[in-house]
């Protein structure tokens, strides 16, 4: 017994000693500086963490993560991962975060600051003059922002995941301000690190959504309902269009022409901000046709893309082949670009995407070449059981379906388009539902659907949604994708053009999400179109004023919409 007790004591003591030595073990393995201060030419200060391996002699390339989610422990983990994979790991904080003495200002300074962080790295004795950037969401945005004015000669590649575009994907979607991002400003700007307690108080945000909706208050008064001023929301609300304020944050128009470094982007079919991430690539291809870019796209959401997917996504059993390791591929790519290593095996062409339901990866030279043809389907007024026919034939006789929405009535809501869960046994809508004939053979929906809505309203504006489903042979509904938009910005997201009451208007829509899904024989396509009125986003009362200034006093007259049967969607398909 004494021997056993002695053995247990030694084991316990050893465990304690091991725990105590862990930090020292890190110091034996790495050169760690977690308090770096970087000065820009204009006198601004940013902080960073830098980690190198002690057993590596001579200069190395650097892997840079630039982010707003300041957390020293996480920064060290990221930087050590880079060091273990042959790079100097650098994690830099947004100006105003962590050790920076300045004010936190989301988005506005990153185009300038990223460049100078790269410049600082390139001048260090441990740098071989090569820098690669990586990271997701805000960090994805920051990589593109850093290319706005000029590409630093030391920057050899960027690897953005689910890249955000302020003013386009958040805090609004197609010019409609959405509440899901409301608490984010507090999360990143309440202190030098993260206000996790506030942000994770989901009950507060749910209550706020409902309290604001029931109050009928204007959207710019939502922080009054919350009893906590949200200065960043108030600043953003002054820019309802994608104007020069937002354009100053990212490469815009011809500024893409000068981007000649290789780009590897990751995104997901169910990433809420996917249109932002792909906007960068589309603009790059438009303004620089010879650009060297690649995309990996699969059945992932915003966070899943950054990891490489998960076996079950919102109730959908993901194909096994779709599960990847985003960070491992990132560093393989760095080796390929900066060390003449092998290109990651998953990259066979510019666009590399997993076909849901087929359990395979396909490849295409561009987003537009993912599909073989467009299947045009009209939103007819012909009854099909308790729905309407989604018809491949253009209607001969003009007709319409009429919808009335009372914005003063807060006992009801219109439009629930979000794909959660992805597969549903039943769907409910107080909009109009259109269903196609059954497929006579399998078909792949491959790309981003688009179309044109023809409508007339009794007001000057309205918000609407279009949801696209596969009705599977077993009768369940698989949500493929959806569109949410504002009619007055349908032709130009930067400039608003109000509708004329009573006049028939065509509303093109194209800023939609890419999806790839194998449809089986016997499946049908289903479309739901609806006015948008709920507690998840702005309520557009249709007066023509700034929507954020409208309130329930502007709801005296219900909205009346005539949805014309010449409206159609174009679904990208392959066989």
Coordinates of C-alpha atoms in Angstrom, one line a residue:
X1 CA 0.0 0.0 0.0
X2 CA 2.9 2.4 0.9
X3 CA 4.5 1.7 -2.5
X4 CA 1.2 2.5 -4.2
X5 CA 0.8 5.7 -2.3
X6 CA 4.4 6.7 -3.1
X7 CA 3.8 6.0 -6.8
X8 CA 0.6 8.0 -6.8
X9 CA 2.4 10.9 -5.1
X10 CA 5.2 10.8 -7.7
X11 CA 2.7 10.8 -10.5
X12 CA 0.8 13.7 -8.9
X13 CA 4.1 15.6 -8.4
X14 CA 5.1 14.9 -11.9
X15 CA 1.9 16.2 -13.3
X16 CA 2.2 19.3 -11.2
X17 CA 5.8 19.8 -12.4
X18 CA 4.7 19.2 -16.0
X19 CA 2.0 21.8 -15.7
X20 CA 4.4 24.3 -14.2
X21 CA 6.9 23.6 -16.9
X22 CA 4.5 24.0 -19.8
X23 CA 5.1 27.8 -20.2
X24 CA 8.9 27.2 -20.0
X25 CA 8.6 24.4 -22.6
X26 CA 6.9 27.0 -24.9
X27 CA 9.8 29.4 -24.3
X28 CA 12.3 26.6 -25.0
X29 CA 10.6 25.9 -28.3
X30 CA 9.6 29.4 -29.4
X31 CA 10.7 33.0 -29.4
X32 CA 7.6 34.7 -28.3
X33 CA 6.8 38.4 -28.2
X34 CA 3.2 39.1 -27.3
X35 CA 3.6 42.9 -26.8
X36 CA 4.8 44.2 -30.1
X37 CA 3.9 47.8 -30.9
X38 CA 3.9 48.8 -34.6
X39 CA 3.9 52.5 -35.5
X40 CA 2.5 53.7 -38.8
X41 CA 4.0 56.7 -40.7
X42 CA 1.1 58.8 -39.5
X43 CA 1.8 58.0 -35.9
X44 CA -0.9 55.5 -35.2
X45 CA -0.1 52.4 -33.0
X46 CA -1.1 48.8 -33.5
X47 CA -0.3 45.8 -31.4
X48 CA 0.8 42.4 -32.5
X49 CA 2.0 38.9 -31.3
X50 CA 5.0 37.5 -33.0
X51 CA 6.2 33.8 -32.6
X52 CA 9.2 32.1 -34.1
X53 CA 10.7 28.7 -33.7
X54 CA 14.0 28.7 -31.8
X55 CA 15.3 25.8 -33.9
X56 CA 15.0 27.7 -37.2
X57 CA 18.0 29.7 -38.2
X58 CA 17.9 32.5 -40.7
X59 CA 15.0 34.6 -42.1
X60 CA 11.6 33.1 -42.9
X61 CA 8.4 34.0 -44.6
X62 CA 5.6 35.3 -42.3
X63 CA 2.0 34.2 -42.0
X64 CA -0.1 37.2 -41.0
X65 CA -3.5 37.2 -39.4
X66 CA -5.0 40.7 -39.0
X67 CA -8.1 40.7 -36.8
X68 CA -10.5 42.7 -34.5
X69 CA -11.3 39.8 -32.1
X70 CA -8.4 40.6 -29.8
X71 CA -7.5 37.7 -27.5
X72 CA -3.9 37.2 -26.5
X73 CA -4.3 33.5 -25.9
X74 CA -5.9 32.9 -29.3
X75 CA -3.3 35.1 -30.9
X76 CA -0.5 33.0 -29.4
X77 CA -2.2 29.8 -30.5
X78 CA -2.5 31.1 -34.1
X79 CA 1.0 32.3 -34.2
X80 CA 2.5 29.1 -32.8
X81 CA 0.6 27.1 -35.4
X82 CA 2.2 29.2 -38.1
X83 CA 5.6 28.8 -36.5
X84 CA 5.2 25.0 -36.3
X85 CA 4.4 25.0 -40.1
X86 CA 7.5 26.8 -41.2
X87 CA 6.5 30.5 -40.9
X88 CA 6.9 33.4 -38.5
X89 CA 3.5 33.7 -37.0
X90 CA 2.2 37.3 -36.7
X91 CA -1.2 38.2 -35.4
X92 CA -1.9 41.9 -35.6
X93 CA -4.8 43.7 -33.9
X94 CA -7.0 46.3 -35.5
X95 CA -6.1 49.9 -34.5
X96 CA -7.5 50.6 -31.1
X97 CA -7.6 47.0 -29.9
X98 CA -5.5 45.3 -27.2
X99 CA -2.3 47.4 -26.6
X100 CA -3.2 50.2 -29.0
X101 CA -4.1 53.4 -27.1
X102 CA -6.5 54.7 -29.8
X103 CA -10.2 54.4 -30.3
X104 CA -11.6 51.2 -31.9
X105 CA -13.1 52.1 -35.2
X106 CA -14.4 49.0 -37.1
X107 CA -13.5 48.8 -40.8
X108 CA -12.5 52.4 -41.5
X109 CA -8.7 52.3 -41.1
X110 CA -7.8 48.8 -42.1
X111 CA -7.1 49.6 -45.8
X112 CA -4.3 51.8 -44.5
X113 CA -3.1 49.9 -41.5
X114 CA -2.8 46.4 -43.1
X115 CA -0.3 47.8 -45.6
X116 CA 2.0 49.3 -42.8
X117 CA 1.9 46.1 -40.8
X118 CA 3.1 44.2 -43.8
X119 CA 5.8 46.9 -44.3
X120 CA 6.9 46.5 -40.7
X121 CA 7.2 42.7 -41.1
X122 CA 9.2 43.0 -44.2
X123 CA 11.8 45.1 -42.4
X124 CA 12.5 42.7 -39.5
X125 CA 15.7 40.7 -39.3
X126 CA 13.7 37.4 -39.1
X127 CA 11.8 38.2 -42.3
X128 CA 12.9 36.9 -45.8
X129 CA 10.6 39.6 -47.4
X130 CA 7.7 37.3 -48.1
X131 CA 4.3 37.6 -46.3
X132 CA 1.1 35.6 -46.7
X133 CA -2.2 36.7 -45.2
X134 CA -5.0 34.4 -44.1
X135 CA -8.2 34.3 -42.0
X136 CA -11.9 34.6 -42.0
X137 CA -14.8 37.0 -41.8
X138 CA -13.4 40.4 -40.6
X139 CA -9.9 39.0 -41.3
X140 CA -11.0 38.1 -44.8
X141 CA -12.2 41.7 -45.3
X142 CA -8.9 43.1 -43.9
X143 CA -6.9 41.2 -46.5
X144 CA -8.9 42.7 -49.4
X145 CA -8.9 46.1 -47.7
X146 CA -5.1 46.0 -47.5
X147 CA -5.0 45.8 -51.3
X148 CA -7.1 48.9 -51.9
X149 CA -4.4 51.5 -52.5
X150 CA -1.4 49.4 -53.6
X151 CA -0.1 45.9 -53.1
X152 CA 2.9 45.8 -50.8
X153 CA 5.8 44.1 -52.7
X154 CA 6.3 41.8 -49.7
X155 CA 2.7 40.4 -49.8
X156 CA 2.8 37.3 -51.9
X157 CA -0.7 35.9 -51.5
X158 CA -3.9 36.2 -49.5
X159 CA -6.2 33.4 -48.3
X160 CA -9.5 35.0 -47.2
X161 CA -12.3 32.9 -45.8
X162 CA -15.9 34.1 -45.9
X163 CA -14.8 37.7 -46.4
X164 CA -17.1 40.4 -45.2
X165 CA -17.9 43.6 -47.1
X166 CA -19.2 46.4 -44.8
X167 CA -22.2 48.0 -46.4
X168 CA -23.0 45.0 -48.6
X169 CA -23.2 41.8 -46.6
X170 CA -23.4 43.5 -43.2
X171 CA -24.9 45.3 -41.3
X172 CA -27.3 45.1 -44.2
X173 CA -28.1 42.6 -47.0
X174 CA -28.9 44.1 -50.4
X175 CA -29.6 47.4 -48.6
X176 CA -31.9 46.0 -45.9
X177 CA -30.4 46.5 -42.4
X178 CA -30.6 43.2 -40.5
X179 CA -30.7 42.7 -36.7
X180 CA -28.4 39.7 -36.5
X181 CA -25.3 42.0 -36.5
X182 CA -26.8 44.5 -34.0
X183 CA -24.8 43.3 -30.9
X184 CA -21.5 42.9 -32.8
X185 CA -20.5 46.6 -32.4
X186 CA -20.7 46.2 -28.6
X187 CA -18.7 43.0 -28.8
X188 CA -15.7 44.4 -30.5
X189 CA -15.7 48.1 -29.3
X190 CA -16.8 48.1 -25.6
X191 CA -13.2 47.4 -24.5
X192 CA -9.7 46.6 -25.8
X193 CA -10.5 42.9 -26.1
X194 CA -14.0 41.4 -26.4
X195 CA -17.2 42.0 -24.5
X196 CA -18.3 38.4 -24.6
X197 CA -20.8 38.7 -21.8
X198 CA -22.8 41.3 -23.6
X199 CA -22.6 39.7 -27.0
X200 CA -23.5 36.2 -25.8
X201 CA -26.6 37.5 -24.0
X202 CA -28.9 36.1 -26.7
X203 CA -32.0 36.6 -24.6
X204 CA -31.3 40.4 -24.6
X205 CA -31.1 40.4 -28.4
X206 CA -34.2 38.3 -28.9
X207 CA -36.1 40.5 -26.5
X208 CA -34.8 43.6 -28.3
X209 CA -36.0 42.3 -31.7
X210 CA -39.5 41.7 -30.5
X211 CA -39.8 44.8 -28.3
X212 CA -38.6 47.1 -31.1
X213 CA -41.0 45.4 -33.6
X214 CA -44.0 45.7 -31.3
X215 CA -43.2 49.3 -30.4
X216 CA -43.4 50.4 -34.0
X217 CA -40.4 52.7 -33.4
X218 CA -38.2 53.8 -36.3
X219 CA -35.2 51.7 -36.9
X220 CA -32.9 54.5 -35.9
X221 CA -34.5 54.3 -32.5
X222 CA -33.8 50.6 -31.9
X223 CA -31.0 51.5 -29.5
X224 CA -33.4 53.6 -27.5
X225 CA -35.5 50.5 -27.1
X226 CA -32.4 48.7 -25.9
X227 CA -31.5 51.6 -23.5
X228 CA -27.9 51.5 -24.7
X229 CA -26.6 53.9 -27.4
X230 CA -25.2 52.1 -30.4
X231 CA -23.0 54.8 -32.0
X232 CA -21.7 52.5 -34.8
X233 CA -25.2 51.5 -35.9
X234 CA -26.1 55.2 -36.0
X235 CA -23.1 56.0 -38.1
X236 CA -23.9 53.1 -40.5
X237 CA -27.6 54.0 -40.8
X238 CA -26.5 57.3 -42.4
X239 CA -25.3 55.3 -45.4
X240 CA -28.2 53.1 -46.6
X241 CA -26.7 52.8 -50.1
X242 CA -23.3 51.4 -51.0
X243 CA -21.9 54.9 -51.2
X244 CA -18.4 56.4 -50.9
X245 CA -18.3 55.8 -47.2
X246 CA -18.4 52.0 -47.8
X247 CA -16.5 52.1 -51.0
X248 CA -13.5 53.7 -49.2
X249 CA -13.1 50.5 -47.2
X250 CA -12.3 47.9 -49.9
X251 CA -10.9 47.8 -53.5
X252 CA -13.6 49.3 -55.7
X253 CA -14.0 49.4 -59.4
X254 CA -10.7 49.8 -61.3
X255 CA -8.8 49.4 -58.1
X256 CA -9.0 45.7 -58.7
X257 CA -6.9 46.1 -61.8
X258 CA -3.6 46.2 -59.9
X259 CA -4.2 43.1 -57.8
X260 CA -1.8 40.6 -59.3
X261 CA -0.9 38.4 -56.4
X262 CA -2.4 34.8 -56.1
X263 CA -5.7 34.6 -54.2
X264 CA -7.2 31.4 -52.6
X265 CA -10.7 32.1 -51.2
X266 CA -12.9 29.8 -49.2
X267 CA -16.7 30.1 -48.8
X268 CA -19.9 28.2 -48.1
X269 CA -23.3 27.7 -49.6
X270 CA -24.8 28.6 -46.2
X271 CA -22.5 31.4 -45.3
X272 CA -24.8 34.4 -44.7
X273 CA -22.3 36.8 -46.2
X274 CA -21.3 34.6 -49.2
X275 CA -22.3 37.3 -51.7
X276 CA -19.6 39.5 -50.1
X277 CA -16.9 37.0 -50.4
X278 CA -17.7 36.2 -54.0
X279 CA -18.1 39.9 -54.9
X280 CA -14.4 40.3 -54.5
X281 CA -13.6 37.5 -56.8
X282 CA -16.2 38.6 -59.4
X283 CA -14.8 42.1 -59.4
X284 CA -11.2 40.8 -59.6
X285 CA -12.1 38.7 -62.6
X286 CA -14.0 41.6 -64.2
X287 CA -11.2 44.2 -63.9
X288 CA -8.2 41.9 -64.1
X289 CA -9.1 38.9 -66.4
X290 CA -5.6 37.5 -65.9
X291 CA -5.8 37.5 -62.2
X292 CA -4.6 34.4 -60.4
X293 CA -7.4 33.4 -58.1
X294 CA -9.0 30.2 -56.8
X295 CA -12.1 29.3 -54.8
X296 CA -13.0 26.4 -52.6
X297 CA -16.7 26.3 -52.0
X298 CA -18.9 23.7 -50.2
X299 CA -21.8 23.0 -47.8
X300 CA -20.6 25.1 -45.0
X301 CA -21.9 28.1 -43.0
X302 CA -19.9 31.1 -41.9
X303 CA -18.0 29.4 -39.0
X304 CA -17.9 26.0 -40.6
X305 CA -16.1 27.4 -43.7
X306 CA -13.3 28.6 -41.5
X307 CA -12.8 25.1 -40.0
X308 CA -13.6 23.0 -43.1
X309 CA -17.2 21.9 -42.5
X310 CA -19.0 19.7 -40.0
X311 CA -20.7 16.3 -40.5
X312 CA -24.2 17.7 -39.8
X313 CA -25.2 21.2 -40.8
X314 CA -28.5 22.5 -39.5
X315 CA -29.9 19.0 -39.7
X316 CA -28.5 18.2 -43.1
X317 CA -26.1 15.2 -43.2
X318 CA -23.2 16.6 -45.2
X319 CA -21.5 14.4 -47.8
X320 CA -18.3 12.9 -46.3
X321 CA -16.1 14.1 -49.1
X322 CA -17.1 17.7 -48.3
X323 CA -15.2 17.7 -44.9
X324 CA -11.8 19.4 -45.4
X325 CA -9.2 21.1 -43.2
X326 CA -9.2 24.8 -44.1
X327 CA -6.1 25.8 -42.2
X328 CA -4.1 22.8 -43.4
X329 CA -5.0 23.7 -47.0
X330 CA -4.0 27.3 -46.2
X331 CA -0.5 26.4 -45.2
X332 CA -0.1 24.0 -48.1
X333 CA -1.0 26.9 -50.3
X334 CA 1.6 29.1 -48.5
X335 CA 4.2 26.4 -49.2
X336 CA 3.1 26.3 -52.8
X337 CA 3.4 30.1 -53.3
X338 CA 6.3 31.0 -51.0
X339 CA 8.4 27.8 -50.9
X340 CA 7.8 26.2 -54.3
X341 CA 5.8 23.4 -52.7
X342 CA 3.0 21.4 -54.3
X343 CA -0.4 22.9 -55.0
X344 CA -3.1 21.6 -52.7
X345 CA -4.7 18.6 -54.3
X346 CA -8.2 19.8 -54.0
X347 CA -7.5 22.7 -56.4
X348 CA -8.1 21.4 -59.9
X349 CA -9.4 24.7 -61.5
X350 CA -10.3 28.2 -60.5
X351 CA -13.6 27.2 -58.9
X352 CA -13.6 24.0 -56.8
X353 CA -17.0 23.0 -55.3
X354 CA -18.7 20.1 -53.6
X355 CA -21.9 18.9 -55.2
X356 CA -24.4 18.3 -52.3
X357 CA -26.1 14.9 -52.7
X358 CA -23.5 13.6 -55.1
X359 CA -20.6 13.3 -52.6
X360 CA -18.0 14.6 -55.1
X361 CA -16.0 17.7 -55.9
X362 CA -16.4 19.3 -59.3
X363 CA -14.3 22.0 -60.9
X364 CA -14.9 25.0 -63.2
X365 CA -12.8 27.8 -64.8
X366 CA -15.1 30.5 -63.4
X367 CA -18.3 30.9 -61.3
X368 CA -20.2 31.5 -64.5
X369 CA -18.9 28.3 -66.0
X370 CA -20.2 26.1 -63.1
X371 CA -23.5 25.5 -65.0
X372 CA -24.3 24.4 -68.5
X373 CA -27.5 26.4 -69.0
X374 CA -30.1 28.5 -67.3
X375 CA -33.6 27.1 -66.6
X376 CA -36.1 29.9 -66.8
X377 CA -39.3 29.4 -64.8
X378 CA -42.2 31.8 -64.7
X379 CA -44.2 32.7 -61.6
X380 CA -47.6 32.0 -63.2
X381 CA -51.0 32.7 -61.9
X382 CA -52.2 29.2 -62.8
X383 CA -53.3 27.1 -59.8
X384 CA -51.5 23.8 -59.1
X385 CA -53.3 22.2 -56.2
X386 CA -53.1 24.7 -53.4
X387 CA -50.1 26.5 -54.9
X388 CA -49.3 28.1 -58.3
X389 CA -47.4 26.7 -61.2
X390 CA -43.7 27.4 -61.7
X391 CA -43.8 27.2 -65.5
X392 CA -41.2 26.9 -68.2
X393 CA -43.6 28.6 -70.6
X394 CA -43.9 32.3 -70.7
X395 CA -47.6 33.3 -70.0
X396 CA -49.4 34.6 -73.1
X397 CA -52.0 36.7 -71.2
X398 CA -50.7 39.2 -68.6
X399 CA -52.2 38.6 -65.1
X400 CA -51.2 39.0 -61.5
X401 CA -51.6 37.8 -58.0
X402 CA -52.4 40.4 -55.4
X403 CA -51.0 40.6 -51.9
X404 CA -51.9 43.0 -49.1
X405 CA -49.7 43.6 -46.1
X406 CA -50.7 45.7 -43.1
X407 CA -47.6 47.1 -41.5
X408 CA -49.6 48.4 -38.6
X409 CA -50.6 44.8 -37.6
X410 CA -47.8 43.5 -35.3
X411 CA -49.6 40.2 -34.5
X412 CA -48.4 38.8 -37.9
X413 CA -45.1 38.6 -39.7
X414 CA -44.2 38.1 -43.4
X415 CA -41.2 36.2 -44.7
X416 CA -39.1 33.6 -42.9
X417 CA -36.4 32.8 -45.4
X418 CA -33.5 31.7 -43.3
X419 CA -32.3 28.1 -44.0
X420 CA -32.5 26.7 -40.5
X421 CA -33.1 23.8 -40.6
X422 CA -32.0 23.2 -44.2
X423 CA -34.4 20.3 -44.5
X424 CA -38.0 20.7 -43.3
X425 CA -41.0 18.5 -43.3
X426 CA -43.4 21.3 -44.0
X427 CA -43.2 25.0 -44.8
X428 CA -45.5 27.9 -44.0
X429 CA -45.8 31.1 -45.9
X430 CA -48.3 33.9 -46.2
X431 CA -46.7 34.9 -49.5
X432 CA -47.2 33.0 -52.8
X433 CA -45.9 29.6 -53.5
X434 CA -45.0 28.3 -57.0
X435 CA -44.1 24.7 -57.8
X436 CA -42.6 23.0 -60.9
X437 CA -43.4 19.7 -62.5
X438 CA -41.4 16.7 -61.3
X439 CA -38.0 16.2 -62.8
X440 CA -37.9 13.4 -65.4
X441 CA -34.2 12.9 -64.8
X442 CA -31.6 14.0 -62.3
X443 CA -30.4 17.6 -62.5
X444 CA -27.8 19.6 -60.7
X445 CA -28.5 23.2 -59.5
X446 CA -25.1 24.7 -60.0
X447 CA -24.5 28.4 -59.3
X448 CA -26.4 31.5 -58.2
X449 CA -30.0 31.9 -59.3
X450 CA -31.2 35.3 -60.5
X451 CA -34.3 36.7 -62.2
X452 CA -36.7 39.5 -62.7
X453 CA -39.8 40.4 -60.7
X454 CA -42.5 42.4 -62.4
X455 CA -44.7 44.2 -59.9
X456 CA -46.9 47.2 -59.2
X457 CA -47.4 48.7 -55.7
X458 CA -49.4 51.5 -54.2
X459 CA -46.4 53.0 -52.4
X460 CA -42.9 54.1 -53.4
X461 CA -40.8 51.2 -52.1
X462 CA -40.9 47.8 -50.5
X463 CA -38.7 44.9 -49.4
X464 CA -39.2 41.4 -50.6
X465 CA -37.8 37.9 -50.5
X466 CA -37.5 34.9 -52.8
X467 CA -36.8 31.5 -51.4
X468 CA -35.8 28.5 -53.6
X469 CA -36.4 24.9 -52.4
X470 CA -36.0 21.4 -53.7
X471 CA -39.1 19.4 -52.9
X472 CA -37.6 15.9 -52.6
X473 CA -39.4 12.8 -53.8
X474 CA -40.3 12.0 -50.1
X475 CA -42.1 15.3 -49.8
X476 CA -39.5 17.1 -47.6
X477 CA -38.3 20.5 -48.4
X478 CA -34.6 21.2 -48.9
X479 CA -33.8 24.9 -48.8
X480 CA -31.3 25.7 -51.6
X481 CA -30.9 29.5 -51.1
X482 CA -32.8 32.7 -50.8
X483 CA -32.7 36.4 -51.8
X484 CA -33.7 39.4 -49.6
X485 CA -33.7 42.9 -51.2
X486 CA -35.1 46.4 -51.4
X487 CA -37.0 47.3 -54.6
X488 CA -35.6 50.8 -54.8
X489 CA -32.0 49.6 -55.0
X490 CA -32.7 46.7 -57.4
X491 CA -30.7 48.3 -60.3
X492 CA -28.0 50.0 -58.3
X493 CA -27.0 49.3 -54.7
X494 CA -25.4 52.7 -54.5
X495 CA -28.2 54.9 -55.7
X496 CA -31.9 54.6 -54.7
X497 CA -34.6 55.0 -57.3
X498 CA -38.1 55.1 -55.9
X499 CA -41.0 53.3 -57.5
X500 CA -44.0 55.2 -58.9
X501 CA -47.2 54.1 -57.1
X502 CA -49.5 52.2 -59.4
X503 CA -46.9 51.8 -62.2
X504 CA -45.8 48.3 -63.4
X505 CA -42.0 48.0 -62.6
X506 CA -39.4 45.4 -63.4
X507 CA -37.1 44.5 -60.5
X508 CA -34.0 42.6 -61.6
X509 CA -32.2 40.6 -58.8
X510 CA -28.8 38.9 -59.1
X511 CA -26.9 39.3 -55.9
X512 CA -27.7 35.8 -54.7
X513 CA -25.7 33.0 -53.2
X514 CA -24.1 30.2 -55.1
X515 CA -25.2 26.6 -54.4
X516 CA -24.5 23.2 -55.9
X517 CA -27.0 20.4 -55.3
X518 CA -27.8 17.1 -57.1
X519 CA -31.6 16.9 -57.5
X520 CA -33.0 13.4 -58.0
X521 CA -35.5 12.3 -60.5
X522 CA -38.9 13.1 -59.1
X523 CA -37.8 16.2 -57.3
X524 CA -39.5 19.5 -57.9
X525 CA -38.4 23.1 -57.6
X526 CA -40.5 25.4 -55.4
X527 CA -40.3 29.2 -55.0
X528 CA -41.9 31.4 -52.3
X529 CA -42.2 35.1 -52.9
X530 CA -43.2 37.4 -50.1
X531 CA -43.1 41.0 -48.8
X532 CA -40.6 41.4 -45.9
X533 CA -42.2 42.4 -42.6
X534 CA -40.7 40.9 -39.4
X535 CA -38.6 41.6 -36.3
X536 CA -35.4 40.4 -37.9
X537 CA -34.7 43.6 -39.9
X538 CA -35.9 47.0 -40.9
X539 CA -39.5 47.6 -41.8
X540 CA -39.9 49.4 -45.1
X541 CA -43.2 51.3 -44.9
X542 CA -42.9 52.6 -48.5
X543 CA -43.1 56.4 -48.0
X544 CA -39.9 56.9 -49.9
X545 CA -38.1 58.5 -46.9
X546 CA -35.0 57.0 -45.4
X547 CA -36.4 53.7 -44.2
X548 CA -34.6 54.1 -40.9
X549 CA -36.7 57.2 -40.1
X550 CA -40.0 55.6 -40.9
X551 CA -42.2 54.3 -38.1
X552 CA -45.6 52.8 -37.5
X553 CA -47.3 56.2 -38.0
X554 CA -46.4 55.7 -41.7
X555 CA -48.5 52.5 -41.8
X556 CA -51.9 53.9 -42.1
X557 CA -52.4 52.5 -45.6
X558 CA -51.6 48.8 -46.1
X559 CA -49.2 47.9 -48.9
X560 CA -50.8 46.3 -52.0
X561 CA -48.6 44.4 -54.4
X562 CA -49.5 43.0 -57.8
X563 CA -47.1 40.2 -58.6
X564 CA -47.3 39.8 -62.4
X565 CA -47.0 36.5 -64.2
X566 CA -44.2 37.7 -66.4
X567 CA -41.9 37.5 -63.4
X568 CA -39.3 34.7 -63.6
X569 CA -36.3 33.1 -62.1
X570 CA -33.3 31.7 -63.9
X571 CA -31.9 28.6 -62.2
X572 CA -28.3 27.6 -63.2
X573 CA -28.3 23.9 -64.0
X574 CA -26.1 21.0 -65.2
X575 CA -26.8 17.4 -66.1

